[in-house]
C-alpha cells in the first residue's frame, strides 16, 4: 500500500487555480494543468480528472498504460466537443499525467508538461517527457536543460489534451521497488524549485506534498502548483 500526500495552491500571482488533481484509488493518481481564457482552464483540467476516474471505474484491472491512454483519449474527445459547443471554452486544453500502481508494476500515460518523477534510493528521474517547444530544442541539442528551465517560451506546449485531434500519448510501465517514491506535479513546482531541493523534501519532510507547495510559494509562487506524492512501503 502506498502512503499518499497531495496538495494544490493557486500561488501568489494568479487569481484562479486551473490545476486539478485526483487520487482515484489508493494507488492510482492524476494531475492536470488546464489552460484557456476565463475559467476554461479549470473546466478542461476538471473534465480530464473526472473522465479518467469514470473510465477507469468501468475498466478491468490492471489499469495498464494502454487503458490509461484510452482514458486520456476519451477526455480529449469530451474537451474538444465541449469547446466546440461553447464559445467561451474555445481553445481550452489541459496537461495530463496519470499513474497506476498494481501488483508490483507502475503504469503511466502522459500529455503536456506536467511530470512524473521516480525517486529510487538517491536517483531522481523524470519518467515522462515534456511536450513543449523548449523540450524539443533540448532533444535537438540546441538548449541545455537548465537553459530550458528559464527560457521565455518554456510555457509553450506542442500539444495538450482537448486542443488537438491527433494526440500523441507518452506512456510506459516499469517494476516498482520497495522504498520507491513517486511524484506527480504541475510545472508550477518544477519551474520554481530546483531538483536538489525537491529530493531533499521528498526524503525528509513529514508531509512532502505540503512542503513542496510551500517551497514553490517561497520561491515566488508565479503559477498554480499541484503535487501528489506516493511512497511505496
Ligand atoms: Ca501551470
Coordinates of N, CA and C and ligand atoms in Angstrom, one line a residue, residues 14 18-19 33-34 95 113-114 155 186-189 191 223-225, ligand 1:
X14 N -1.5 34.3 -9.6 CA -2.7 34.0 -10.4 C -3.9 34.2 -9.5
X18 N -6.1 26.7 -12.0 CA -6.5 25.9 -13.2 C -6.0 24.5 -13.1
X19 N -5.3 24.1 -12.1 CA -4.9 22.7 -11.9 C -6.0 21.9 -11.3
X33 N -3.1 20.2 -15.7 CA -2.8 21.7 -15.6 C -3.6 22.3 -16.8
X34 N -4.7 23.0 -16.5 CA -5.5 23.5 -17.5 C -5.1 24.8 -18.1
X95 N -2.9 19.6 -19.6 CA -2.0 18.5 -19.5 C -2.6 17.3 -18.8
X113 N 3.3 19.2 -20.1 CA 4.5 19.5 -19.3 C 4.3 19.3 -17.8
X114 N 3.2 18.7 -17.4 CA 3.2 18.2 -16.0 C 4.2 17.0 -16.0
X155 N 6.7 27.9 -21.5 CA 5.3 27.6 -21.3 C 4.6 27.1 -22.5
X186 N 2.6 19.6 -11.3 CA 2.4 20.5 -12.5 C 3.7 21.4 -12.5
X187 N 3.8 22.2 -13.6 CA 5.1 22.9 -13.8 C 5.2 24.1 -12.8
X188 N 4.1 24.4 -12.1 CA 4.3 25.4 -11.0 C 5.2 25.0 -9.9
X189 N 5.5 23.7 -9.8 CA 6.6 23.2 -8.9 C 7.9 23.2 -9.6
X191 N 9.1 24.6 -12.3 CA 9.7 25.9 -12.8 C 10.2 26.8 -11.6
X223 N 2.9 30.5 -10.4 CA 2.0 29.7 -11.1 C 1.2 28.9 -10.1
X224 N 0.1 28.3 -10.5 CA -0.6 27.3 -9.7 C 0.4 26.1 -9.5
X225 N 0.3 25.5 -8.4 CA 1.2 24.4 -8.1 C 0.4 23.2 -7.5
Ligands
LIG1 CA1 1.0 25.6 -14.9

